[in-house]
XYZ file of C-alpha atoms in Angstrom:
366
model
C -17.822 12.110 13.136
C -15.025 14.569 13.903
C -13.907 12.641 16.946
C -12.456 9.904 14.723
C -8.847 10.227 13.513
C -9.231 13.562 11.749
C -6.043 14.143 9.729
C -4.319 17.502 9.962
C -2.354 17.917 6.760
C -0.212 20.834 7.870
C 1.875 18.865 10.302
C 0.940 15.321 9.276
C -0.680 14.565 12.615
C -4.067 13.047 13.325
C -6.530 13.617 16.137
C -6.889 10.840 18.653
C -10.312 9.415 19.438
C -11.544 9.119 22.973
C -9.948 5.998 24.381
C -11.364 3.371 26.658
C -9.341 2.262 29.680
C -8.167 -0.857 27.840
C -7.101 1.179 24.827
C -5.191 3.577 27.090
C -3.417 0.634 28.727
C -2.546 -0.853 25.331
C -1.249 2.478 24.093
C 0.956 2.928 27.179
C 2.299 -0.606 26.745
C 3.080 -0.027 23.081
C 4.715 3.298 23.852
C 6.921 1.569 26.409
C 7.810 -1.190 23.944
C 8.669 1.363 21.265
C 11.287 3.101 23.423
C 14.871 2.211 24.124
C 17.602 3.712 26.278
C 20.918 4.789 24.821
C 24.324 4.705 26.552
C 23.657 8.052 28.185
C 20.468 6.821 29.803
C 18.249 8.912 27.524
C 15.025 7.439 26.179
C 14.800 7.253 22.386
C 11.876 6.301 20.173
C 12.436 3.311 17.947
C 11.290 3.398 14.341
C 8.555 1.164 12.833
C 9.876 -2.258 11.832
C 6.786 -4.268 10.834
C 4.605 -3.319 7.884
C 1.544 -4.605 6.020
C 0.271 -3.538 2.606
C -3.130 -4.578 1.274
C -5.335 -3.657 -1.653
C -8.713 -4.003 0.058
C -10.816 -3.619 -3.109
C -13.301 -1.464 -1.126
C -12.516 -1.068 2.558
C -16.200 -0.622 3.419
C -17.085 -3.969 1.841
C -14.275 -5.642 3.759
C -15.557 -4.107 7.010
C -19.066 -5.361 6.299
C -18.117 -8.858 5.161
C -14.582 -9.837 6.162
C -13.535 -7.774 9.171
C -13.247 -10.456 11.885
C -10.775 -12.445 9.784
C -8.705 -9.441 8.806
C -8.760 -8.107 12.381
C -7.387 -11.406 13.671
C -4.707 -11.355 10.990
C -3.619 -7.849 12.030
C -3.656 -8.833 15.708
C -1.466 -11.845 14.973
C 1.060 -9.924 12.840
C 0.912 -6.813 15.049
C 2.327 -4.420 12.429
C 3.603 -0.967 13.264
C 2.282 0.397 9.973
C -0.587 -0.671 7.687
C -1.003 0.779 4.206
C -4.166 0.208 2.189
C -5.038 0.774 -1.445
C -8.423 0.898 -3.179
C -10.139 2.286 -0.116
C -13.008 3.382 -2.406
C -14.494 5.900 0.016
C -15.384 9.298 -1.487
C -13.702 12.480 -0.317
C -15.629 15.000 1.785
C -17.449 17.775 0.001
C -20.920 18.321 -1.386
C -21.785 17.871 -5.042
C -20.169 20.542 -7.176
C -18.045 21.855 -4.299
C -14.268 21.427 -3.819
C -13.373 18.127 -2.189
C -11.272 17.491 0.917
C -9.290 14.383 -0.004
C -8.116 13.900 3.578
C -11.650 13.464 4.948
C -14.399 10.928 4.233
C -17.644 12.229 2.770
C -20.463 12.597 5.329
C -22.856 15.217 3.976
C -25.688 12.843 3.068
C -27.566 10.265 5.109
C -26.028 7.350 3.217
C -22.485 8.711 3.362
C -22.791 9.445 7.080
C -23.932 5.890 7.730
C -21.098 4.429 5.643
C -18.529 6.582 7.410
C -19.984 5.570 10.772
C -19.657 1.869 9.909
C -16.079 2.281 8.720
C -14.867 4.436 11.581
C -16.488 2.196 14.170
C -14.442 -0.685 12.761
C -11.260 1.383 12.818
C -11.831 2.425 16.426
C -12.150 -1.184 17.581
C -9.281 -3.505 18.477
C -6.657 -3.743 17.116
C -7.133 -0.712 14.855
C -7.903 1.688 17.677
C -4.182 1.665 18.460
C -3.394 3.431 15.170
C -3.640 6.959 13.821
C -5.148 7.117 10.334
C -4.486 9.313 7.303
C -6.590 9.273 4.131
C -6.067 10.265 0.522
C -9.356 9.839 -1.304
C -10.832 10.220 -4.775
C -13.926 12.311 -5.467
C -16.012 9.163 -5.888
C -15.939 5.562 -4.693
C -12.787 4.859 -6.654
C -9.123 4.212 -5.856
C -7.932 6.003 -2.690
C -5.312 5.064 -0.109
C -4.969 4.960 3.668
C -2.097 4.947 6.133
C -2.375 3.538 9.663
C 0.533 4.112 12.052
C 0.702 2.960 15.658
C 0.293 5.956 17.924
C 3.681 5.382 19.510
C 5.350 6.082 16.142
C 4.768 9.666 15.076
C 5.802 10.499 11.494
C 7.853 13.640 11.049
C 5.689 14.565 8.073
C 2.875 13.081 5.978
C 2.199 14.299 2.437
C -0.081 13.172 -0.358
C 1.531 13.840 -3.745
C 4.524 12.682 -5.759
C 5.457 16.324 -6.265
C 7.024 17.293 -2.957
C 6.305 20.987 -3.545
C 2.567 20.385 -3.972
C 0.165 20.799 -1.067
C -2.725 19.023 -2.780
C -3.446 15.318 -2.939
C -2.517 13.210 -5.944
C -5.518 12.725 -8.293
C -7.636 9.743 -7.217
C -5.796 9.622 -3.863
C -3.032 7.371 -5.146
C -0.181 8.495 -2.873
C 0.642 8.831 0.826
C 4.244 9.585 1.767
C 5.216 9.334 5.441
C 8.601 10.561 6.553
C 10.105 9.111 9.705
C 13.378 10.050 11.315
C 15.529 7.483 9.515
C 13.459 6.503 6.446
C 10.510 7.380 4.220
C 7.497 5.164 3.554
C 5.757 5.627 0.202
C 2.318 4.036 -0.250
C 1.103 4.084 -3.863
C -1.779 2.683 -5.853
C -0.389 2.721 -9.386
C -2.860 3.251 -12.230
C -3.624 0.167 -14.276
C -1.953 0.163 -17.697
C -5.185 -0.718 -19.467
C -5.382 -2.347 -22.875
C -5.144 0.440 -25.445
C -3.019 3.305 -26.731
C -5.240 5.928 -25.121
C -4.889 8.872 -22.754
C -6.364 6.997 -19.773
C -4.583 3.770 -20.583
C -0.998 3.334 -21.857
C -0.283 7.068 -21.856
C -1.397 7.563 -18.266
C 0.772 4.695 -17.061
C 3.834 5.919 -18.985
C 3.496 9.332 -17.331
C 3.110 7.709 -13.905
C 6.224 5.556 -14.359
C 8.231 8.574 -15.534
C 7.197 10.481 -12.417
C 7.964 7.508 -10.175
C 11.483 7.269 -11.576
C 12.029 10.960 -10.848
C 10.576 10.598 -7.335
C 12.698 7.643 -6.203
C 15.825 9.487 -7.319
C 14.729 12.657 -5.506
C 14.037 10.701 -2.322
C 17.349 8.841 -2.352
C 18.847 11.081 0.360
C 17.108 8.873 2.941
C 16.289 5.113 2.865
C 12.959 4.430 1.203
C 10.307 1.758 1.681
C 8.011 1.906 -1.342
C 4.959 -0.310 -1.014
C 1.447 -0.882 -2.235
C -0.313 -2.123 -5.343
C 2.258 -1.224 -7.994
C 0.233 -2.920 -10.740
C 3.218 -4.597 -12.408
C 4.794 -8.043 -12.350
C 8.498 -7.533 -12.956
C 9.653 -10.936 -14.201
C 8.107 -14.115 -15.584
C 8.632 -15.727 -12.182
C 6.147 -13.187 -10.784
C 3.152 -14.643 -12.655
C 1.645 -18.108 -12.551
C 1.174 -18.492 -16.321
C 3.577 -16.278 -18.328
C 2.339 -17.417 -21.755
C -1.297 -16.763 -20.836
C -0.578 -13.247 -19.594
C 1.749 -12.413 -22.502
C -0.932 -13.352 -25.043
C -3.883 -11.733 -23.262
C -5.980 -9.252 -25.268
C -9.432 -7.660 -25.227
C -11.796 -7.810 -28.179
C -8.958 -8.802 -30.467
C -7.199 -5.425 -30.131
C -3.456 -5.514 -30.828
C -1.436 -2.431 -29.745
C 0.775 -0.740 -32.379
C 3.884 -1.401 -30.278
C 4.408 -5.105 -29.580
C 5.973 -4.265 -26.202
C 2.533 -3.000 -25.107
C 0.863 -6.328 -25.877
C -0.439 -8.586 -23.138
C -2.037 -8.414 -19.719
C -1.917 -4.989 -18.064
C 0.859 -5.239 -15.502
C 2.790 -7.795 -17.546
C 3.560 -5.982 -20.780
C 7.228 -5.804 -21.689
C 7.182 -2.009 -21.697
C 5.840 -1.814 -18.126
C 8.324 -4.387 -16.880
C 11.249 -2.558 -18.489
C 10.204 0.749 -16.972
C 9.826 -0.859 -13.547
C 13.321 -2.326 -13.831
C 14.675 1.114 -14.695
C 12.988 2.618 -11.626
C 14.606 0.014 -9.368
C 18.032 0.517 -10.965
C 18.033 4.311 -10.929
C 16.598 4.482 -7.412
C 19.026 1.832 -6.103
C 16.089 -0.204 -4.866
C 15.468 -3.912 -4.391
C 12.378 -6.102 -4.308
C 12.276 -7.349 -0.702
C 10.260 -10.477 -1.455
C 12.401 -11.600 -4.379
C 15.553 -10.827 -2.379
C 14.501 -13.591 0.024
C 12.564 -15.905 -2.301
C 14.472 -16.793 -5.456
C 12.123 -19.448 -6.862
C 8.523 -19.335 -8.109
C 6.072 -20.446 -5.418
C 2.864 -21.618 -7.101
C 1.015 -21.806 -3.791
C 2.026 -18.639 -1.917
C 4.069 -16.612 -4.387
C 1.393 -14.280 -5.782
C -0.565 -11.364 -4.338
C -3.381 -11.060 -6.909
C -5.605 -13.869 -8.089
C -8.137 -13.968 -10.881
C -11.797 -14.742 -10.382
C -12.184 -18.411 -9.347
C -14.908 -18.634 -11.996
C -13.957 -18.156 -15.637
C -10.804 -18.093 -17.745
C -8.783 -16.318 -15.042
C -9.303 -19.115 -12.529
C -5.903 -20.045 -11.127
C -4.199 -17.199 -12.993
C -2.188 -15.184 -10.498
C 0.248 -12.277 -10.417
C 2.556 -10.651 -7.888
C 1.765 -6.951 -8.196
C 1.833 -5.873 -4.511
C 5.317 -5.065 -3.280
C 7.707 -3.869 -0.665
C 10.527 -2.172 -2.547
C 13.350 -0.969 -0.287
C 16.575 0.955 -0.649
C 19.658 -1.208 -1.092
C 20.909 0.231 2.201
C 18.107 -1.654 3.975
C 18.571 -5.074 2.369
C 20.655 -6.551 5.186
C 17.902 -5.642 7.646
C 15.161 -7.593 5.854
C 13.990 -10.362 8.202
C 10.949 -11.488 6.240
C 8.658 -10.456 3.397
C 5.672 -12.715 2.847
C 2.406 -12.935 0.955
C -0.361 -14.141 3.250
C -2.867 -15.527 0.767
C -2.676 -18.810 -1.046
C -4.477 -21.166 -3.365
C -6.910 -20.806 -6.239
C -9.822 -20.238 -3.844
C -8.211 -17.046 -2.462
C -7.645 -18.184 1.104
C -6.245 -15.351 3.199
C -7.475 -12.660 0.785
C -10.265 -11.555 3.158
C -12.746 -10.915 0.347
C -10.390 -8.896 -1.861
C -8.707 -10.077 -5.041
C -5.399 -9.130 -3.380
C -3.873 -10.673 -0.270
C -1.943 -8.772 2.400
C 1.841 -8.639 2.105
C 4.094 -8.104 5.113
C 7.619 -6.861 5.667
C 9.728 -7.013 8.812
C 13.061 -5.295 9.314
C 15.620 -5.741 12.053
C 16.466 -2.638 14.126
C 19.153 -0.393 12.719
C 22.510 -0.743 14.422
C 23.541 2.334 16.434
C 26.535 2.967 14.197
C 24.727 2.317 10.876
C 25.142 4.851 8.113
C 21.890 4.277 6.246
C 20.918 7.875 5.779
């Protein structure tokens, strides 16, 4: 399926699919709308201003079961950029061979069919108006995607927290898009887990340490950091603080009391997240606008409607922006609500949106 959005990592571009007449017309219209004329009469490209982040909890399952609803949502919001976490599509490459994390696996009958289903959905309206980049795990696990309207071409797209690395982050957890006036960082943070183990607390501590270093390194240009960050910063960011603080599995109690509780709501994670925001001079766009707890629409993740997690909700999907951008925040909203997960489109996470006002010509953001 090479005709579909094949990413080219060297220059961060992506191949365009063959367009229908209607798609060509839409693309020309969007290109016109994305341009402005300066005082000298020269045409300049505007930067993206509207963004959506969503943990899809398997993009293929959403395409099969929830696509009409999500497609309408995207059409209504009309974002310039969409970032997705938990794509859960395996990277290209046969068993035992090196994997290409920027391509979807298609070397077996089943994988070819799954890729065909997914790419057909992404070539239909409104998604056909976007270029797509992937960062995928070796198996149906984790993974991220970046969709950018074709009229907004990133200067560069990379796939690791280490800016000197050419490879993708393990499990496809990172896509970093650099535009002329800002950077967009899409991350799927590893879950903290429940125990003092290498793939649990230790893995998350290492991730948070790297994130702190990265946001400081990227501070030369305004940053929009978004995605499933797998942390709720304050008590106001969860529906039931006492429940989450006391949560445990099989009676296990961590040696350090600051590691006790629900993954994403332990005191140690919350402290580290606060340090990242402080050192990176970043602010939480949603909390900047919404100061009070909203029990109906104030959370992005919701527990299973059946069982002890029914009605237990957390805000772990974010738009974190540089302080220099705070006066440009028009809105930041969570689009799911209620215990029955309305507006979640089959996932356990709902989409979150951010809209910025255009930068003033004389702004000094960078």
